[in-house]
PDB file of C-alpha atoms in Angstrom:
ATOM      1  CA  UNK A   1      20.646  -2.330 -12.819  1.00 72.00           C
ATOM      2  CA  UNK A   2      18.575  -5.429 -13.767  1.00 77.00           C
ATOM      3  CA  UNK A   3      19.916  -7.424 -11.043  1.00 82.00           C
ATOM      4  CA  UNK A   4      19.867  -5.002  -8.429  1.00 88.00           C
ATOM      5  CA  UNK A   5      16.462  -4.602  -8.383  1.00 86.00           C
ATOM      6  CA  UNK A   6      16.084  -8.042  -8.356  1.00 87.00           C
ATOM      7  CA  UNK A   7      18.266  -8.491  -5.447  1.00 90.00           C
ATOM      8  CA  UNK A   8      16.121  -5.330  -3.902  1.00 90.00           C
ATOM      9  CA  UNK A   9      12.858  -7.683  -5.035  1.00 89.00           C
ATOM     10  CA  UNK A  10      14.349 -10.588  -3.043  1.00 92.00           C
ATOM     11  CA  UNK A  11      15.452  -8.490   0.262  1.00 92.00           C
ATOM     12  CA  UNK A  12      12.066  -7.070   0.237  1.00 91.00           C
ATOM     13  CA  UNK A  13       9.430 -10.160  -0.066  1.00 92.00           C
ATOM     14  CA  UNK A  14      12.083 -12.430   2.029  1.00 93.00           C
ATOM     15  CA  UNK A  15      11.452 -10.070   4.918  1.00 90.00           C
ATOM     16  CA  UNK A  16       7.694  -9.957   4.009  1.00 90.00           C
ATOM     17  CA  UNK A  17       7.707 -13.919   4.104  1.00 92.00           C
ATOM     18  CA  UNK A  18       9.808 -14.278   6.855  1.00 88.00           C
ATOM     19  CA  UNK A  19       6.964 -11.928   8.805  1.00 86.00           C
ATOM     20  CA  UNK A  20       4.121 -13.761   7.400  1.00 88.00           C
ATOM     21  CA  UNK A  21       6.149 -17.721   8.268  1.00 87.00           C
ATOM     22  CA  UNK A  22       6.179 -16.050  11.820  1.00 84.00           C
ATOM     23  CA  UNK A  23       2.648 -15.397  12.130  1.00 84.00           C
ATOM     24  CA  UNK A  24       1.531 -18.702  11.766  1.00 85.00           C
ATOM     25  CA  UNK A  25       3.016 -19.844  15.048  1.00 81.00           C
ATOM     26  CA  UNK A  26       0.454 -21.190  17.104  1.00 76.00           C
ATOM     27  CA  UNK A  27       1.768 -19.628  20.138  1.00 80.00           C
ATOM     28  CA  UNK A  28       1.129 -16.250  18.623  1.00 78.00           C
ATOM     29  CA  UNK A  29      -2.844 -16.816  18.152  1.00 79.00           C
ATOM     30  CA  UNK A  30      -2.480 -14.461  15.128  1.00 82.00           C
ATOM     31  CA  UNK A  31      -5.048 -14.284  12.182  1.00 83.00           C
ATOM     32  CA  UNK A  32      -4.317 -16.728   9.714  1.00 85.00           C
ATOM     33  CA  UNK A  33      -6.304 -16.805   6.341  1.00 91.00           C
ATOM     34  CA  UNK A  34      -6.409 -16.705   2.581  1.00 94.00           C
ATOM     35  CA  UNK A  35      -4.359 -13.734   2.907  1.00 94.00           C
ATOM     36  CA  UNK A  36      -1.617 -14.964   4.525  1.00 92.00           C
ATOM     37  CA  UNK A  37      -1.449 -18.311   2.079  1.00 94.00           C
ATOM     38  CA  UNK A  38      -1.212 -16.019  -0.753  1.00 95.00           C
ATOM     39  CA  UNK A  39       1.602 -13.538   0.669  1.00 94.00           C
ATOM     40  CA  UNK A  40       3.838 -16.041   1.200  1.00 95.00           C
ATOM     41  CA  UNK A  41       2.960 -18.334  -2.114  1.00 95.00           C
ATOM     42  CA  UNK A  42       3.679 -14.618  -3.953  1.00 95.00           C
ATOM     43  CA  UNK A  43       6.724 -13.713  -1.739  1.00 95.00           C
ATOM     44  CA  UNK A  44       8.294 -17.360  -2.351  1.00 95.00           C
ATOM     45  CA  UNK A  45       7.602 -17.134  -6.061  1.00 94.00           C
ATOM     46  CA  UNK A  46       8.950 -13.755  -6.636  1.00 92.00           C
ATOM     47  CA  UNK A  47      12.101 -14.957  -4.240  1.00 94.00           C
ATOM     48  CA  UNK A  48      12.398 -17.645  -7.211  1.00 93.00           C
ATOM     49  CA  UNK A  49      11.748 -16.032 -10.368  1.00 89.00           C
ATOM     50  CA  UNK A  50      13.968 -12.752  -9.385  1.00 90.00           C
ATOM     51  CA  UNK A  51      16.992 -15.292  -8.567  1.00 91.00           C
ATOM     52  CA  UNK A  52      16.324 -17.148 -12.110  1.00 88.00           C
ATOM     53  CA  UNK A  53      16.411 -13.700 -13.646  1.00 84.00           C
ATOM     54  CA  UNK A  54      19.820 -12.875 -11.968  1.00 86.00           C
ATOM     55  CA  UNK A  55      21.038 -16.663 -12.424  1.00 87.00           C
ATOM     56  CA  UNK A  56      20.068 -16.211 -16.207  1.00 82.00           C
ATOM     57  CA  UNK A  57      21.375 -12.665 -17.046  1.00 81.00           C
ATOM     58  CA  UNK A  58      24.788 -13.483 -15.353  1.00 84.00           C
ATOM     59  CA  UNK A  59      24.524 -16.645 -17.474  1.00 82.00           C
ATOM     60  CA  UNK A  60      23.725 -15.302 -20.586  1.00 74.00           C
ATOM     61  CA  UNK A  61      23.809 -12.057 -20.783  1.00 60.00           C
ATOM     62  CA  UNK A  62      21.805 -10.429 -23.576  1.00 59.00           C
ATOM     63  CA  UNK A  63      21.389 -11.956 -27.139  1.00 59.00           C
ATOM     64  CA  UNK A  64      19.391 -10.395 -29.745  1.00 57.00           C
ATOM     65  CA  UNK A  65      16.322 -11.768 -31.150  1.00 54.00           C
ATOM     66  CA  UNK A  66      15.120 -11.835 -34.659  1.00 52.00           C
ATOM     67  CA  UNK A  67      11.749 -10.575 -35.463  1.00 51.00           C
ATOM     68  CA  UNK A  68       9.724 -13.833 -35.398  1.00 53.00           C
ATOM     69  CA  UNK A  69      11.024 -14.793 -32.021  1.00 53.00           C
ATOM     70  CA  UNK A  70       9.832 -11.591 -31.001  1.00 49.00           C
ATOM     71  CA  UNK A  71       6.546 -11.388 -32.280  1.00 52.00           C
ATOM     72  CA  UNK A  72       5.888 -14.805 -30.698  1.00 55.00           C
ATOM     73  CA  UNK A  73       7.517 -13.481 -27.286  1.00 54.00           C
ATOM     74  CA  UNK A  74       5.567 -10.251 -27.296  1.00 60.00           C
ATOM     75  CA  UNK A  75       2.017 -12.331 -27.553  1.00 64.00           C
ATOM     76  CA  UNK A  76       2.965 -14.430 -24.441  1.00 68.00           C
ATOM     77  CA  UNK A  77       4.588 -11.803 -22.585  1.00 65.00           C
ATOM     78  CA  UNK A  78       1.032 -10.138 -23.129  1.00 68.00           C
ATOM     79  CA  UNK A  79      -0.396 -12.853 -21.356  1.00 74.00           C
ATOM     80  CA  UNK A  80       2.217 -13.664 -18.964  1.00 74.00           C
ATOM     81  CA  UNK A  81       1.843  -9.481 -17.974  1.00 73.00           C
ATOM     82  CA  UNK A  82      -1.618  -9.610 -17.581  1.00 78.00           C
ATOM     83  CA  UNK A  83      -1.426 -12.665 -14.903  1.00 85.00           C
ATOM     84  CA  UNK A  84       1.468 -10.723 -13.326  1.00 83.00           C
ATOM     85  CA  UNK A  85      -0.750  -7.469 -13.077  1.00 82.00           C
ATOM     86  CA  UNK A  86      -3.474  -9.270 -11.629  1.00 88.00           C
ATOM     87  CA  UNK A  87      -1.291 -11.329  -8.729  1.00 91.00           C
ATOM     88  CA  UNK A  88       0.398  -8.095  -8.209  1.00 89.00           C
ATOM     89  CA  UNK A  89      -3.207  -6.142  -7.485  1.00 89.00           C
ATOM     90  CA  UNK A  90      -4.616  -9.251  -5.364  1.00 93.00           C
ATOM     91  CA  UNK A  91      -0.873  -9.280  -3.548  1.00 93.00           C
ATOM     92  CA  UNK A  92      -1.414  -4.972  -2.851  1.00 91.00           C
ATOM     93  CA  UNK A  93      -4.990  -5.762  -1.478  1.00 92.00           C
ATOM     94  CA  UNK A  94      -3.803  -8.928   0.627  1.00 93.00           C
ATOM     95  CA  UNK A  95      -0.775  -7.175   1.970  1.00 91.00           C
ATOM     96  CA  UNK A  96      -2.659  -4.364   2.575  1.00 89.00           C
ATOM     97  CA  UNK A  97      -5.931  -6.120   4.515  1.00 90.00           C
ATOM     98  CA  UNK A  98      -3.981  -8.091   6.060  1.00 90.00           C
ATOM     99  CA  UNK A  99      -1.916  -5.741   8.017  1.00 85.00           C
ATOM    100  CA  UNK A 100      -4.472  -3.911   8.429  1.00 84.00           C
ATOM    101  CA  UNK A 101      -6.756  -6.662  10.565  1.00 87.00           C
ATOM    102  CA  UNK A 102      -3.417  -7.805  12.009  1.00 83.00           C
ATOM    103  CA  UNK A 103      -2.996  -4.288  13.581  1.00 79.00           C
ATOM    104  CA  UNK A 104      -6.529  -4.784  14.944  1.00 81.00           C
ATOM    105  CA  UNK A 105      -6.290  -8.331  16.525  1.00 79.00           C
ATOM    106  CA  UNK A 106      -5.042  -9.406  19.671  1.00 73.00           C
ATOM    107  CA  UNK A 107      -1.989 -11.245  18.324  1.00 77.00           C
ATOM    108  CA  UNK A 108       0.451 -11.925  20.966  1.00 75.00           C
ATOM    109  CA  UNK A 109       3.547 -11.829  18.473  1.00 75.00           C
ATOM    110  CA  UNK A 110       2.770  -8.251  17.444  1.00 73.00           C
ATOM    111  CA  UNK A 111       5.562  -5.974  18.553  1.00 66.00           C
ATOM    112  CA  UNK A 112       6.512  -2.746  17.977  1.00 61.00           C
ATOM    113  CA  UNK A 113       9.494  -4.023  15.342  1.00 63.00           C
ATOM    114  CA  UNK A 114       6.496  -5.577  13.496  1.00 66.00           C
ATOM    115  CA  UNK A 115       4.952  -1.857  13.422  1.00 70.00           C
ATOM    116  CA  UNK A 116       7.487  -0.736  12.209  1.00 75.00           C
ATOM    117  CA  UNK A 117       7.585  -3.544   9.229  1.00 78.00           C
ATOM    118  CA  UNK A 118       3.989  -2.763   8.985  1.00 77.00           C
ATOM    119  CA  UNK A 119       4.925   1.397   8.043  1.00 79.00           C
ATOM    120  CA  UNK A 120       7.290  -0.293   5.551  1.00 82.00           C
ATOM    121  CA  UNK A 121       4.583  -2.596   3.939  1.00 83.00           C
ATOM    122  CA  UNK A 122       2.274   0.650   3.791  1.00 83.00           C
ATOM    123  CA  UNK A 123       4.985   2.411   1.689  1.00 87.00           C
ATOM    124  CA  UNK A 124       5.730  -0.857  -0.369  1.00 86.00           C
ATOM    125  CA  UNK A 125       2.049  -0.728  -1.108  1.00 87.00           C
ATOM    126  CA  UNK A 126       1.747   2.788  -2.578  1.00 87.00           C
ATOM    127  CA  UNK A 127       4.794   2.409  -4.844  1.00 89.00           C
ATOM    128  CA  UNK A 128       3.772  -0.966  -6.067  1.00 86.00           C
ATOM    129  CA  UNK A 129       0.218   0.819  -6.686  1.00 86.00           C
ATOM    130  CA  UNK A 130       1.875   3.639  -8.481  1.00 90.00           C
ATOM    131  CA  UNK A 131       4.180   2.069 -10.625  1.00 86.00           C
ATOM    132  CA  UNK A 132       1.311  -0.575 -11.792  1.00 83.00           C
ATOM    133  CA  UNK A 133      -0.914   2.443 -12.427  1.00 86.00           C
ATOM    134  CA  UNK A 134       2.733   3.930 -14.399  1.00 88.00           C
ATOM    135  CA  UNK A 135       2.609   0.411 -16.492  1.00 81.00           C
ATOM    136  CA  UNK A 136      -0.927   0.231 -17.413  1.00 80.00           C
ATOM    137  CA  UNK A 137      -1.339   3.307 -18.733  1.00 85.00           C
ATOM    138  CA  UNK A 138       2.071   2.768 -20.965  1.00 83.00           C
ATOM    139  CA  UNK A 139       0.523  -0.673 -22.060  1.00 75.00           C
ATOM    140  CA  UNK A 140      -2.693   1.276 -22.911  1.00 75.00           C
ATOM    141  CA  UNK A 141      -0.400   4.087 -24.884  1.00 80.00           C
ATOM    142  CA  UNK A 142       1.561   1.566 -26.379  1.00 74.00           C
ATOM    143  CA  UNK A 143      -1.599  -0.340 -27.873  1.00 69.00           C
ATOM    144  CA  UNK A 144      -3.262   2.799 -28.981  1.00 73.00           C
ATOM    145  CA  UNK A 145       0.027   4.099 -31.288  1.00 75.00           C
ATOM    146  CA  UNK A 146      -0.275  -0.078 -32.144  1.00 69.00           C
ATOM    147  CA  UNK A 147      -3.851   0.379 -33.503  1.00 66.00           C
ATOM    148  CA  UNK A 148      -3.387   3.563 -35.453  1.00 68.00           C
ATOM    149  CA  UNK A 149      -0.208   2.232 -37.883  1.00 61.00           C
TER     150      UNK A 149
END
């Protein structure tokens, strides 16, 4: 299951990057910005890290940890979550603005395939919003039962 979602994760932001790459043509005299920097710097990276995670779970497969290991990977995975929540919320608004002035402009590369791929994005959006939302609120849970032992 691990590494189809990953391979979902890949399909996903490489047709996302691929969109944004195309955008930057000068012959399409399409808004480029911030936003579009940081789509395809987040699409490239999560390209990257989900083929590491498939590369090292075919690899290695899954080995136990003992408890000090864990406690030492739990703190940084704290840290490393937080980061990922945070990219993942500035990626949702990006993706999201983005489109939105895109849909707006007078961009000559605009088509009605790219509408289409817009819809898409729009879904991808409220999913991605919903499961963060889903994952906070089982990291707040989980540190709440946490406090009280």
């Amino acid at each position: 299951m691990y590494v189809l979602t990953n391979i979902v994760s890949i399909v996903i932001n490489a047709v996302i990057l691929a969109m944004m790459i195309k955008l930057r043509d000068a012959s399409c005299h399409c808004l480029v910005d911030w936003r579009n920097w940081f789509i395809v710097v987040y699409s490239s990276l999560v390209i990257v890290l989900s083929l590491v995670g498939i590369v090292m779970r075919l690899a290695g497969g899954k080995k136990k940890k003992n408890i000090k290991e864990l406690s030492t990977l739990s703190s940084t995975m704290f840290v490393i979550s937080l980061v990922m929540t945070a990219s993942i919320l500035l990626n949702i608004y990006a993706l999201y603005s983005y489109t939105k002035d895109l849909e707006t402009s007078q961009c000559d590369c605009i088509t009605s395939r790219n509408s289409q791929l817009f819809g898409f994005i729009y879904y991808y959006i409220r999913v991605s919003l919903i499961l963060v939302t889903v994952g906070l609120i089982l990291v707040g849970i989980g540190y709440l039962r946490s406090e009280k032992k």
